[in-house]
Amino acid sequence: MEALAVRETPEMPGDIEITDITAEARANPAFDGHERIVRAVDMAAGLHAIIAIHDRTLGPAIGGCRMWPYESEDAALTDALRLSRGMTYKSAMAGVPFGGGKAVILGDPRTGKSGALFRAFGRAVDALAGGYITGEDVGVGVDDMNRAAEETRHVLGTGERGGDPSPWTAYGVAVGIEAAVRHRLGRDSLAGTTVAVQGVGSVGYKLCDRLAFQGAKLFVADVSAEAAERAGAAFDATVVAPEEIYGVKVDVFAPCALGAAINDDTVGRLRCAIIAGSANNQLREARHGDLLRDRNVLYAPDYVINAGGAIALTLQLHPDGFSPERAGERVAAIGWTLAEIFERADREGAAPGAVADRIARERLADPARRAW
């Protein structure tokens, strides 16, 4: 295992240990040809993180940092591997010249955060010399990225570089739901469409706002009863217990919490025509996409529909700079991308997720995709 050099500063001496664990990670079923995986540990700062770089064919790896109380390092590694692969395909499908990466920090974001922790994380990112560009994900916000940015320039989603990407993610998911409803239900409007939103955190709440404005009837659930009640009151939504949201009869089920919402235990309980939400890795296994197709449920591949935030943030690195107009146009194109996937899936008799994977691989093999 190779140890990486870390830049020392007077304020933070080099007491962080960064170890390349790519070789040992090959035994993980989610490895999928990753280029590099490192472990970063700073006991004094409370940092225990894994950074996974999946593929840099199109450019530097980009992907957010998630903080979560994983039950083990192996569970954190699996999550990082799955998420970073998703970012490779997300970048390819979104048409941005970046690869896929992800960072996960083992810890409780409610009690374990500190400025020292995220500065140490920033130093770990900096040690990768631009091979990985980080940003927000579950449990991590703009203030945390501001701290990381004190130690590295390879960060987006700070107060000066993009800010909170969740409004753009929500916009992209809303556009994607419109495309799915048009394809599956033949409707040009969301007025009267019923949507069950699982998870009303940063993205889910903003998605509810957009859907309610368009006249959709909402059902909401969250592990936080307070969050669910807040969304219910704000959007005249029906609040449902977290364990019951799968069985609500709706047009659209929108998973906006953590991954693996569609699994052997839940797939048979669904009473919807469409699955389209912001969560990453919504299918526990690829075969669950086939099960959805067999049940005539249209699935909007997660890394396509939830790319809005990544698109908006990466435009901070565009040669012409970021503009809301350019971001809006590119995020709106998610609807056209999904329409292409749905139509091709119908022609081929395949699950949309499998079709999206093939298109992503085709784009990764195209040298013209390696520039804006």
Coordinates of C-alpha atoms in Angstrom, one line a residue:
M1 CA 0.0 0.0 0.0
E2 CA 1.4 3.3 -1.1
A3 CA 1.4 6.3 1.2
L4 CA 0.9 9.7 -0.4
A5 CA 2.8 12.9 0.5
V6 CA 0.7 15.6 2.1
R7 CA 1.5 19.3 2.0
E8 CA 2.2 20.6 5.4
T9 CA 1.2 24.0 6.7
P10 CA 2.1 25.8 10.0
E11 CA -1.5 25.5 11.1
M12 CA -1.9 21.8 10.2
P13 CA 1.3 19.8 10.4
G14 CA 1.6 16.6 8.4
D15 CA -0.1 14.2 10.7
I16 CA -2.7 12.9 8.2
E17 CA -2.1 9.4 6.8
I18 CA -3.2 8.9 3.2
T19 CA -2.9 5.3 1.9
D20 CA -3.5 3.9 -1.5
I21 CA -5.8 0.9 -1.0
T22 CA -6.7 0.2 -4.6
A23 CA -5.2 -3.3 -4.6
E24 CA -7.1 -4.5 -1.5
A25 CA -10.3 -2.9 -2.8
R26 CA -10.2 -5.1 -5.9
A27 CA -11.9 -7.9 -3.8
N28 CA -15.0 -5.7 -3.3
P29 CA -17.8 -6.7 -5.7
A30 CA -18.4 -3.1 -6.6
F31 CA -14.8 -2.5 -7.7
D32 CA -15.6 -2.3 -11.4
G33 CA -12.1 -1.3 -12.6
H34 CA -11.6 1.7 -10.4
E35 CA -8.4 3.6 -11.1
R36 CA -7.5 4.6 -7.6
I37 CA -8.9 4.4 -4.0
V38 CA -7.3 6.0 -1.0
R39 CA -8.0 6.0 2.7
A40 CA -7.4 9.3 4.6
V41 CA -7.1 9.2 8.4
D42 CA -6.3 12.1 10.7
M43 CA -7.0 11.0 14.3
A44 CA -6.6 14.4 15.8
A45 CA -9.1 16.0 13.4
G46 CA -11.5 13.0 13.6
L47 CA -11.2 12.3 9.8
H48 CA -11.7 8.7 8.5
A49 CA -12.4 9.0 4.8
I50 CA -12.3 7.0 1.6
I51 CA -11.8 8.7 -1.8
A52 CA -12.6 6.6 -4.9
I53 CA -11.6 7.6 -8.4
H54 CA -13.4 5.4 -11.0
D55 CA -12.6 6.7 -14.4
R56 CA -10.9 9.8 -15.8
T57 CA -11.3 9.1 -19.5
L58 CA -13.2 12.3 -20.1
G59 CA -11.3 14.4 -17.6
P60 CA -10.6 14.8 -13.8
A61 CA -12.8 12.8 -11.5
I62 CA -15.6 14.9 -10.0
G63 CA -18.0 13.9 -7.3
G64 CA -19.3 15.1 -3.9
C65 CA -18.3 14.2 -0.4
R66 CA -20.8 12.3 1.7
M67 CA -20.7 12.0 5.5
W68 CA -22.5 9.1 7.0
P69 CA -22.3 6.9 10.1
Y70 CA -21.4 3.7 8.2
E71 CA -21.4 0.5 10.2
S72 CA -18.0 -0.4 8.9
E73 CA -15.2 0.8 6.6
D74 CA -16.2 -2.0 4.1
A75 CA -19.7 -0.5 3.9
A76 CA -18.2 2.9 3.3
L77 CA -15.9 1.5 0.6
T78 CA -18.8 -0.1 -1.2
D79 CA -20.8 3.1 -1.1
A80 CA -17.9 5.1 -2.4
L81 CA -17.3 2.6 -5.2
R82 CA -20.9 2.5 -6.3
L83 CA -21.2 6.3 -6.1
S84 CA -18.0 7.1 -8.0
R85 CA -19.0 4.7 -10.9
G86 CA -22.3 6.5 -11.0
M87 CA -20.5 9.8 -11.3
T88 CA -18.5 8.5 -14.3
Y89 CA -21.7 7.7 -16.1
K90 CA -23.4 10.9 -14.9
S91 CA -20.7 13.0 -16.4
A92 CA -20.8 11.1 -19.7
M93 CA -24.6 11.4 -20.0
A94 CA -24.6 15.1 -18.9
G95 CA -22.0 16.0 -21.6
V96 CA -19.4 17.4 -19.3
P97 CA -15.7 16.7 -19.7
F98 CA -15.1 15.1 -16.3
G99 CA -14.7 11.6 -14.9
G100 CA -16.2 10.0 -11.8
G101 CA -15.1 10.1 -8.2
K102 CA -16.6 10.2 -4.8
A103 CA -15.5 10.7 -1.2
V104 CA -17.2 9.3 1.9
I105 CA -16.4 10.3 5.5
L106 CA -17.3 7.9 8.2
G107 CA -19.1 9.8 10.9
D108 CA -22.4 11.3 12.1
P109 CA -22.9 14.6 10.3
R110 CA -25.2 15.8 13.2
T111 CA -22.5 15.4 15.8
G112 CA -19.1 14.7 14.2
K113 CA -18.4 17.8 12.1
S114 CA -15.7 20.3 12.8
G115 CA -13.6 22.8 10.9
A116 CA -10.5 20.8 11.5
L117 CA -12.1 17.6 10.0
F118 CA -13.0 19.3 6.7
R119 CA -9.7 21.1 6.5
A120 CA -8.0 17.7 6.9
F121 CA -10.3 16.4 4.2
G122 CA -9.3 19.3 2.0
R123 CA -5.6 18.3 2.5
A124 CA -6.4 14.7 1.5
V125 CA -8.1 16.0 -1.7
D126 CA -5.1 18.3 -2.4
A127 CA -2.7 15.3 -2.1
L128 CA -4.4 13.9 -5.2
A129 CA -3.1 16.8 -7.2
G130 CA -6.3 17.6 -9.1
G131 CA -7.2 14.1 -10.0
Y132 CA -10.3 14.4 -7.9
I133 CA -12.6 17.5 -7.5
T134 CA -14.9 17.4 -4.5
G135 CA -18.2 19.1 -3.5
E136 CA -21.3 18.6 -1.4
D137 CA -23.3 15.4 -0.9
V138 CA -25.5 13.9 1.8
G139 CA -24.5 15.3 5.2
V140 CA -22.2 17.9 3.8
G141 CA -22.9 21.5 3.0
V142 CA -21.5 24.8 1.8
D143 CA -19.9 25.7 5.1
D144 CA -18.0 22.4 5.1
M145 CA -16.8 22.9 1.6
N146 CA -15.6 26.4 2.5
R147 CA -13.4 24.8 5.2
A148 CA -12.1 22.2 2.7
A149 CA -11.3 25.0 0.3
E150 CA -8.9 26.5 2.8
E151 CA -6.6 23.6 2.0
T152 CA -7.2 22.9 -1.7
R153 CA -8.5 24.6 -4.8
H154 CA -9.9 21.3 -6.1
V155 CA -13.4 21.9 -4.6
L156 CA -16.7 23.2 -5.9
G157 CA -19.9 24.1 -4.1
T158 CA -18.3 26.7 -1.8
G159 CA -19.7 30.1 -1.2
E160 CA -17.5 31.4 -4.0
R161 CA -17.7 28.5 -6.4
G162 CA -21.3 27.4 -7.1
G163 CA -22.8 27.3 -3.6
D164 CA -25.6 24.9 -2.8
P165 CA -26.3 22.7 -6.0
S166 CA -29.5 21.3 -4.7
P167 CA -31.8 23.8 -6.5
W168 CA -30.3 22.7 -9.8
T169 CA -30.6 19.0 -8.9
A170 CA -34.3 19.5 -8.0
Y171 CA -34.9 21.3 -11.3
G172 CA -33.3 18.5 -13.3
V173 CA -35.4 15.9 -11.5
A174 CA -38.6 17.9 -12.1
V175 CA -37.7 18.1 -15.8
G176 CA -37.1 14.4 -15.8
I177 CA -40.4 13.6 -14.2
E178 CA -42.1 15.7 -16.9
A179 CA -40.3 13.6 -19.6
A180 CA -41.3 10.4 -17.9
V181 CA -44.9 11.4 -17.5
R182 CA -45.0 12.5 -21.1
H183 CA -43.6 9.1 -22.3
R184 CA -45.4 6.8 -19.9
L185 CA -48.7 8.5 -19.3
G186 CA -49.0 10.7 -22.5
R187 CA -49.5 13.9 -20.5
D188 CA -47.9 17.3 -21.3
S189 CA -48.6 18.7 -17.8
L190 CA -48.0 17.6 -14.3
A191 CA -51.3 19.1 -13.2
G192 CA -53.2 16.4 -11.3
T193 CA -50.3 14.0 -11.4
T194 CA -49.8 12.2 -8.1
V195 CA -46.2 11.9 -6.8
A196 CA -44.9 10.2 -3.7
V197 CA -41.6 11.9 -2.6
Q198 CA -39.4 9.7 -0.3
G199 CA -37.1 12.1 1.5
V200 CA -37.8 15.8 1.8
G201 CA -34.3 17.0 2.7
S202 CA -32.4 19.6 0.7
V203 CA -33.3 18.3 -2.8
G204 CA -36.6 16.6 -2.0
Y205 CA -38.1 19.7 -0.4
K206 CA -37.1 21.8 -3.4
L207 CA -38.5 19.2 -5.8
C208 CA -41.8 19.3 -3.9
D209 CA -41.9 23.0 -4.3
R210 CA -41.5 22.7 -8.1
L211 CA -44.0 19.9 -8.4
A212 CA -46.6 21.6 -6.3
F213 CA -46.3 24.8 -8.3
Q214 CA -47.0 22.7 -11.5
G215 CA -50.2 21.3 -9.9
A216 CA -49.1 17.9 -8.8
K217 CA -50.7 16.2 -5.8
L218 CA -48.0 15.1 -3.3
F219 CA -47.5 12.4 -0.8
V220 CA -44.3 12.9 1.4
A221 CA -42.3 10.7 3.8
D222 CA -39.1 11.2 5.7
V223 CA -37.3 9.5 8.6
S224 CA -37.5 12.9 10.2
A225 CA -41.2 13.4 11.2
E226 CA -40.5 17.1 11.6
A227 CA -39.2 17.4 8.0
A228 CA -42.2 15.5 6.7
E229 CA -44.7 17.6 8.6
R230 CA -42.9 20.8 7.3
A231 CA -43.3 19.6 3.7
G232 CA -46.8 18.5 4.2
A233 CA -47.8 21.9 5.5
A234 CA -45.9 23.9 2.9
F235 CA -47.2 22.0 -0.1
D236 CA -50.6 20.7 1.1
A237 CA -49.1 17.2 0.8
T238 CA -50.3 14.0 2.5
V239 CA -47.8 12.9 5.1
V240 CA -47.1 9.1 5.0
A241 CA -45.0 7.0 7.3
P242 CA -41.6 6.1 5.8
E243 CA -42.4 2.4 5.7
E244 CA -45.7 3.0 3.9
I245 CA -44.6 5.3 1.1
Y246 CA -43.8 2.4 -1.2
G247 CA -47.4 1.2 -1.2
V248 CA -49.1 4.5 -1.9
K249 CA -51.0 4.4 -5.3
V250 CA -49.5 7.2 -7.3
D251 CA -48.4 8.0 -10.9
V252 CA -44.8 8.7 -9.8
F253 CA -42.6 7.4 -7.0
A254 CA -39.7 9.8 -6.4
P255 CA -36.8 8.3 -4.2
C256 CA -35.0 11.3 -2.8
A257 CA -33.2 9.8 0.2
L258 CA -30.4 7.2 0.3
G259 CA -29.8 4.5 -2.3
A260 CA -31.1 1.0 -2.8
A261 CA -34.7 2.0 -2.3
I262 CA -35.7 -0.4 -5.0
N263 CA -34.9 -3.9 -3.8
D264 CA -36.3 -7.4 -3.3
D265 CA -38.4 -6.2 -0.3
T266 CA -39.9 -3.1 -1.9
V267 CA -40.2 -3.8 -5.6
G268 CA -43.4 -5.9 -5.1
R269 CA -45.0 -3.2 -2.9
L270 CA -44.8 -0.4 -5.5
R271 CA -48.1 0.9 -6.9
C272 CA -46.8 3.4 -9.4
A273 CA -46.3 3.8 -13.1
I274 CA -43.0 5.7 -12.9
I275 CA -39.9 5.8 -10.7
A276 CA -38.1 9.1 -11.0
G277 CA -36.2 10.7 -8.1
S278 CA -32.9 12.3 -7.0
A279 CA -31.3 9.6 -4.9
N280 CA -28.2 7.9 -6.2
N281 CA -28.1 4.1 -6.8
Q282 CA -31.8 3.7 -6.4
L283 CA -31.6 0.1 -7.6
R284 CA -29.9 -2.2 -5.2
E285 CA -28.9 -4.4 -8.1
A286 CA -29.1 -4.0 -11.9
R287 CA -31.6 -6.9 -12.0
H288 CA -34.1 -4.8 -10.2
G289 CA -34.4 -2.6 -13.3
D290 CA -35.5 -5.7 -15.2
L291 CA -38.0 -6.5 -12.5
L292 CA -39.5 -3.0 -12.9
R293 CA -39.7 -3.4 -16.6
D294 CA -41.5 -6.7 -16.2
R295 CA -44.0 -4.9 -13.9
N296 CA -44.4 -2.2 -16.6
V297 CA -42.9 0.5 -14.3
L298 CA -40.9 3.1 -16.2
Y299 CA -37.6 3.8 -14.4
A300 CA -35.6 7.1 -15.0
P301 CA -32.0 6.1 -14.5
D302 CA -30.8 8.0 -11.4
Y303 CA -27.4 9.2 -12.7
V304 CA -29.2 10.8 -15.6
I305 CA -32.1 12.5 -13.9
N306 CA -30.2 13.8 -10.9
A307 CA -27.3 15.4 -12.8
G308 CA -28.6 18.9 -12.5
G309 CA -26.4 19.9 -9.6
A310 CA -23.3 18.4 -11.1
I311 CA -23.9 20.2 -14.4
A312 CA -24.3 23.5 -12.7
L313 CA -21.2 23.1 -10.5
T314 CA -18.9 21.9 -13.3
L315 CA -19.9 25.0 -15.3
Q316 CA -17.8 26.9 -12.7
L317 CA -14.9 25.4 -14.6
H318 CA -16.2 26.2 -18.1
P319 CA -13.8 28.4 -20.2
D320 CA -16.5 31.0 -20.5
G321 CA -17.5 30.8 -16.8
F322 CA -20.8 30.0 -15.2
S323 CA -24.1 31.7 -16.2
P324 CA -27.6 30.8 -15.0
E325 CA -28.8 30.8 -18.6
R326 CA -26.2 28.2 -19.7
A327 CA -26.9 26.1 -16.6
G328 CA -30.6 26.3 -17.2
E329 CA -30.3 25.1 -20.8
R330 CA -28.0 22.2 -19.9
V331 CA -30.1 21.0 -17.0
A332 CA -33.3 21.3 -19.1
A333 CA -31.6 18.9 -21.6
I334 CA -31.9 16.1 -19.1
G335 CA -35.5 15.8 -20.3
W336 CA -34.3 15.2 -23.9
T337 CA -31.7 12.7 -22.8
L338 CA -34.3 10.7 -20.8
A339 CA -36.7 10.8 -23.8
E340 CA -33.9 9.2 -25.9
I341 CA -33.3 6.5 -23.3
F342 CA -37.0 5.7 -23.0
E343 CA -37.5 5.5 -26.7
R344 CA -34.4 3.3 -27.3
A345 CA -35.5 1.1 -24.4
D346 CA -38.9 0.6 -26.0
R347 CA -37.3 -0.3 -29.4
E348 CA -34.8 -2.7 -27.8
G349 CA -37.2 -4.2 -25.3
A350 CA -34.7 -3.4 -22.6
A351 CA -34.7 -1.8 -19.2
P352 CA -33.9 2.0 -19.3
G353 CA -31.0 1.6 -16.9
A354 CA -29.3 -1.0 -19.2
V355 CA -29.8 1.4 -22.1
A356 CA -28.4 4.3 -20.2
D357 CA -25.3 2.3 -19.3
R358 CA -24.7 1.4 -22.9
I359 CA -25.1 5.0 -24.1
A360 CA -22.7 6.2 -21.3
R361 CA -20.1 3.6 -22.4
E362 CA -20.5 4.7 -26.0
R363 CA -19.8 8.3 -25.0
L364 CA -16.8 7.3 -22.9
A365 CA -15.3 5.8 -26.0
D366 CA -15.8 9.0 -28.1
P367 CA -12.8 11.3 -28.0
A368 CA -15.0 14.2 -29.0
R369 CA -16.6 14.1 -25.5
R370 CA -13.3 15.1 -23.9
A371 CA -13.9 18.8 -24.3
W372 CA -16.7 21.3 -23.6

